Amino acid sequence: LNFCYRSSKPWLALMPNWVYAKDFYARSLSQAGLTTNAPAYLVPTKRYHYWTPRGRRKDLETGGAKAKTHGHTNASLGVRTSPFISFWYFCGFPASALHKLKAPVGCKLCWGTADLPIAVTADGDPRKRFARNGKKMRKRRAS
């Protein structure tokens, strides 16, 4: 992140959802002289899946504990996995370009962390905890 900010060029990075909730992210923003809402986010409506080449995950090849949960394989791509929710972080684009920006089909454009859908927020995000606690309270009242 520091490299991206120091480059003074527009950047786009695909990173896990938990990055924005970490201390190093806030430090990186403050060192760059940005507020926490300076970067924007492009969030896919469907979770991204990644491919691990065959032979790279011995626990899957030998029928280990994870073998049952990773059933989708492809001869040329390997084993499909989705270890974390990920979305695009971007910053440094001129305001004139940002005003013209529209989210592509299958994505949501979020101008700050407060705009992120609850489903993709990090576990440490207070909004997610609030939503989870509210759901628990409603469940208790119903029983």
Tab-separated table of C-alpha atoms in Angstrom:
chain	number	residue	atom	x	y	z
A	1	LEU	CA	0.000	0.000	0.000
A	2	ASN	CA	2.776	2.422	0.838
A	3	PHE	CA	4.276	1.827	-2.604
A	4	CYS	CA	0.911	2.548	-4.241
A	5	TYR	CA	0.411	5.773	-2.292
A	6	ARG	CA	3.970	7.013	-2.793
A	7	SER	CA	3.828	6.399	-6.550
A	8	SER	CA	1.385	9.322	-6.923
A	9	LYS	CA	-0.237	7.334	-9.726
A	10	PRO	CA	-3.698	5.827	-9.902
A	11	TRP	CA	-3.773	2.261	-8.642
A	12	LEU	CA	-6.138	-0.660	-8.338
A	13	ALA	CA	-5.391	-3.663	-6.094
A	14	LEU	CA	-7.328	-6.871	-5.477
A	15	MET	CA	-7.056	-7.583	-1.739
A	16	PRO	CA	-8.896	-9.530	0.975
A	17	ASN	CA	-11.833	-7.836	2.697
A	18	TRP	CA	-10.069	-7.765	6.081
A	19	VAL	CA	-7.282	-5.425	4.884
A	20	TYR	CA	-9.284	-2.203	5.419
A	21	ALA	CA	-9.967	-3.189	9.056
A	22	LYS	CA	-6.296	-3.670	10.000
A	23	ASP	CA	-4.126	-1.129	11.811
A	24	PHE	CA	-1.512	-1.131	9.038
A	25	TYR	CA	-4.169	0.048	6.557
A	26	ALA	CA	-5.101	3.074	8.693
A	27	ARG	CA	-1.388	3.846	9.281
A	28	SER	CA	-0.695	3.602	5.573
A	29	LEU	CA	-3.532	6.041	4.810
A	30	SER	CA	-2.397	8.539	7.440
A	31	GLN	CA	1.235	8.362	6.260
A	32	ALA	CA	-0.007	9.143	2.769
A	33	GLY	CA	-2.027	12.074	4.149
A	34	LEU	CA	-5.360	10.467	3.234
A	35	THR	CA	-8.532	9.964	5.247
A	36	THR	CA	-9.988	6.494	5.693
A	37	ASN	CA	-12.537	7.224	2.948
A	38	ALA	CA	-9.986	8.310	0.338
A	39	PRO	CA	-9.689	4.908	-1.347
A	40	ALA	CA	-12.795	3.595	-3.075
A	41	TYR	CA	-13.822	-0.009	-3.508
A	42	LEU	CA	-15.208	-2.074	-6.346
A	43	VAL	CA	-17.046	-5.049	-4.855
A	44	PRO	CA	-18.168	-8.022	-6.951
A	45	THR	CA	-21.713	-9.208	-6.216
A	46	LYS	CA	-20.514	-12.821	-6.370
A	47	ARG	CA	-17.519	-14.036	-4.381
A	48	TYR	CA	-14.325	-14.497	-6.391
A	49	HIS	CA	-12.919	-18.020	-6.656
A	50	TYR	CA	-9.260	-18.806	-7.165
A	51	TRP	CA	-7.489	-21.827	-8.592
A	52	THR	CA	-4.685	-23.684	-6.843
A	53	PRO	CA	-2.570	-25.662	-9.333
A	54	ARG	CA	-2.684	-29.434	-8.930
A	55	GLY	CA	-0.064	-30.753	-6.544
A	56	ARG	CA	0.258	-27.491	-4.588
A	57	ARG	CA	-2.177	-28.584	-1.867
A	58	LYS	CA	-1.043	-31.945	-0.517
A	59	ASP	CA	-3.918	-32.044	1.982
A	60	LEU	CA	-6.355	-32.054	-0.946
A	61	GLU	CA	-4.440	-34.546	-3.055
A	62	THR	CA	-4.080	-37.112	-0.248
A	63	GLY	CA	-7.698	-36.924	0.912
A	64	GLY	CA	-6.989	-34.848	4.036
A	65	ALA	CA	-9.604	-32.991	6.059
A	66	LYS	CA	-10.018	-30.252	3.443
A	67	ALA	CA	-10.485	-32.694	0.542
A	68	LYS	CA	-14.216	-32.992	1.226
A	69	THR	CA	-14.752	-29.227	1.250
A	70	HIS	CA	-12.801	-28.576	-1.960
A	71	GLY	CA	-14.700	-30.704	-4.450
A	72	HIS	CA	-14.440	-28.607	-7.598
A	73	THR	CA	-11.384	-29.385	-9.714
A	74	ASN	CA	-10.402	-28.701	-13.275
A	75	ALA	CA	-7.739	-30.656	-15.147
A	76	SER	CA	-5.987	-27.553	-16.454
A	77	LEU	CA	-6.699	-25.074	-13.637
A	78	GLY	CA	-6.415	-27.265	-10.543
A	79	VAL	CA	-8.525	-27.018	-7.376
A	80	ARG	CA	-11.041	-24.199	-6.928
A	81	THR	CA	-10.831	-22.348	-3.637
A	82	SER	CA	-12.246	-19.192	-2.092
A	83	PRO	CA	-10.251	-18.685	1.109
A	84	PHE	CA	-11.471	-15.148	1.752
A	85	ILE	CA	-13.807	-12.484	0.432
A	86	SER	CA	-11.880	-10.114	-1.821
A	87	PHE	CA	-12.612	-6.923	-3.704
A	88	TRP	CA	-10.802	-4.118	-5.509
A	89	TYR	CA	-9.330	-1.150	-3.638
A	90	PHE	CA	-8.482	1.886	-5.761
A	91	CYS	CA	-7.190	5.401	-5.314
A	92	GLY	CA	-5.274	8.184	-7.026
A	93	PHE	CA	-7.577	8.731	-9.986
A	94	PRO	CA	-8.386	12.331	-10.954
A	95	ALA	CA	-11.775	13.610	-9.749
A	96	SER	CA	-12.883	14.130	-13.359
A	97	ALA	CA	-12.398	10.406	-14.046
A	98	LEU	CA	-14.123	9.359	-10.814
A	99	HIS	CA	-17.247	11.363	-11.668
A	100	LYS	CA	-17.590	9.410	-14.912
A	101	LEU	CA	-16.990	6.045	-13.259
A	102	LYS	CA	-19.818	3.522	-13.273
A	103	ALA	CA	-19.686	0.083	-11.691
A	104	PRO	CA	-19.450	-2.735	-14.224
A	105	VAL	CA	-22.227	-5.318	-14.330
A	106	GLY	CA	-21.848	-7.675	-11.376
A	107	CYS	CA	-20.093	-5.108	-9.155
A	108	LYS	CA	-20.978	-2.366	-6.698
A	109	LEU	CA	-18.990	0.852	-6.464
A	110	CYS	CA	-18.362	1.977	-2.868
A	111	TRP	CA	-16.826	5.393	-2.167
A	112	GLY	CA	-15.764	4.494	1.361
A	113	THR	CA	-15.815	1.675	3.895
A	114	ALA	CA	-19.206	2.865	5.169
A	115	ASP	CA	-20.667	2.041	1.739
A	116	LEU	CA	-19.433	-1.566	1.732
A	117	PRO	CA	-22.263	-4.121	1.812
A	118	ILE	CA	-22.476	-5.860	5.200
A	119	ALA	CA	-21.954	-9.244	3.507
A	120	VAL	CA	-18.397	-8.306	2.477
A	121	THR	CA	-17.284	-6.363	5.549
A	122	ALA	CA	-14.437	-7.681	7.690
A	123	ASP	CA	-15.242	-9.625	10.840
A	124	GLY	CA	-13.839	-6.788	12.974
A	125	ASP	CA	-16.069	-4.160	11.340
A	126	PRO	CA	-18.448	-2.689	13.979
A	127	ARG	CA	-21.329	-2.661	11.465
A	128	LYS	CA	-21.000	-6.415	10.960
A	129	ARG	CA	-20.888	-7.046	14.709
A	130	PHE	CA	-23.944	-4.818	15.182
A	131	ALA	CA	-25.854	-6.670	12.443
A	132	ARG	CA	-24.828	-10.065	13.868
A	133	ASN	CA	-25.821	-9.053	17.417
A	134	GLY	CA	-29.145	-7.673	16.155
A	135	LYS	CA	-29.855	-10.974	14.417
A	136	LYS	CA	-29.100	-12.884	17.646
A	137	MET	CA	-31.414	-10.573	19.637
A	138	ARG	CA	-34.280	-11.071	17.169
A	139	LYS	CA	-33.764	-14.831	17.308
A	140	ARG	CA	-33.913	-14.819	21.152
A	141	ARG	CA	-37.105	-12.753	21.141
A	142	ALA	CA	-38.722	-15.109	18.660
A	143	SER	CA	-38.049	-18.184	20.833
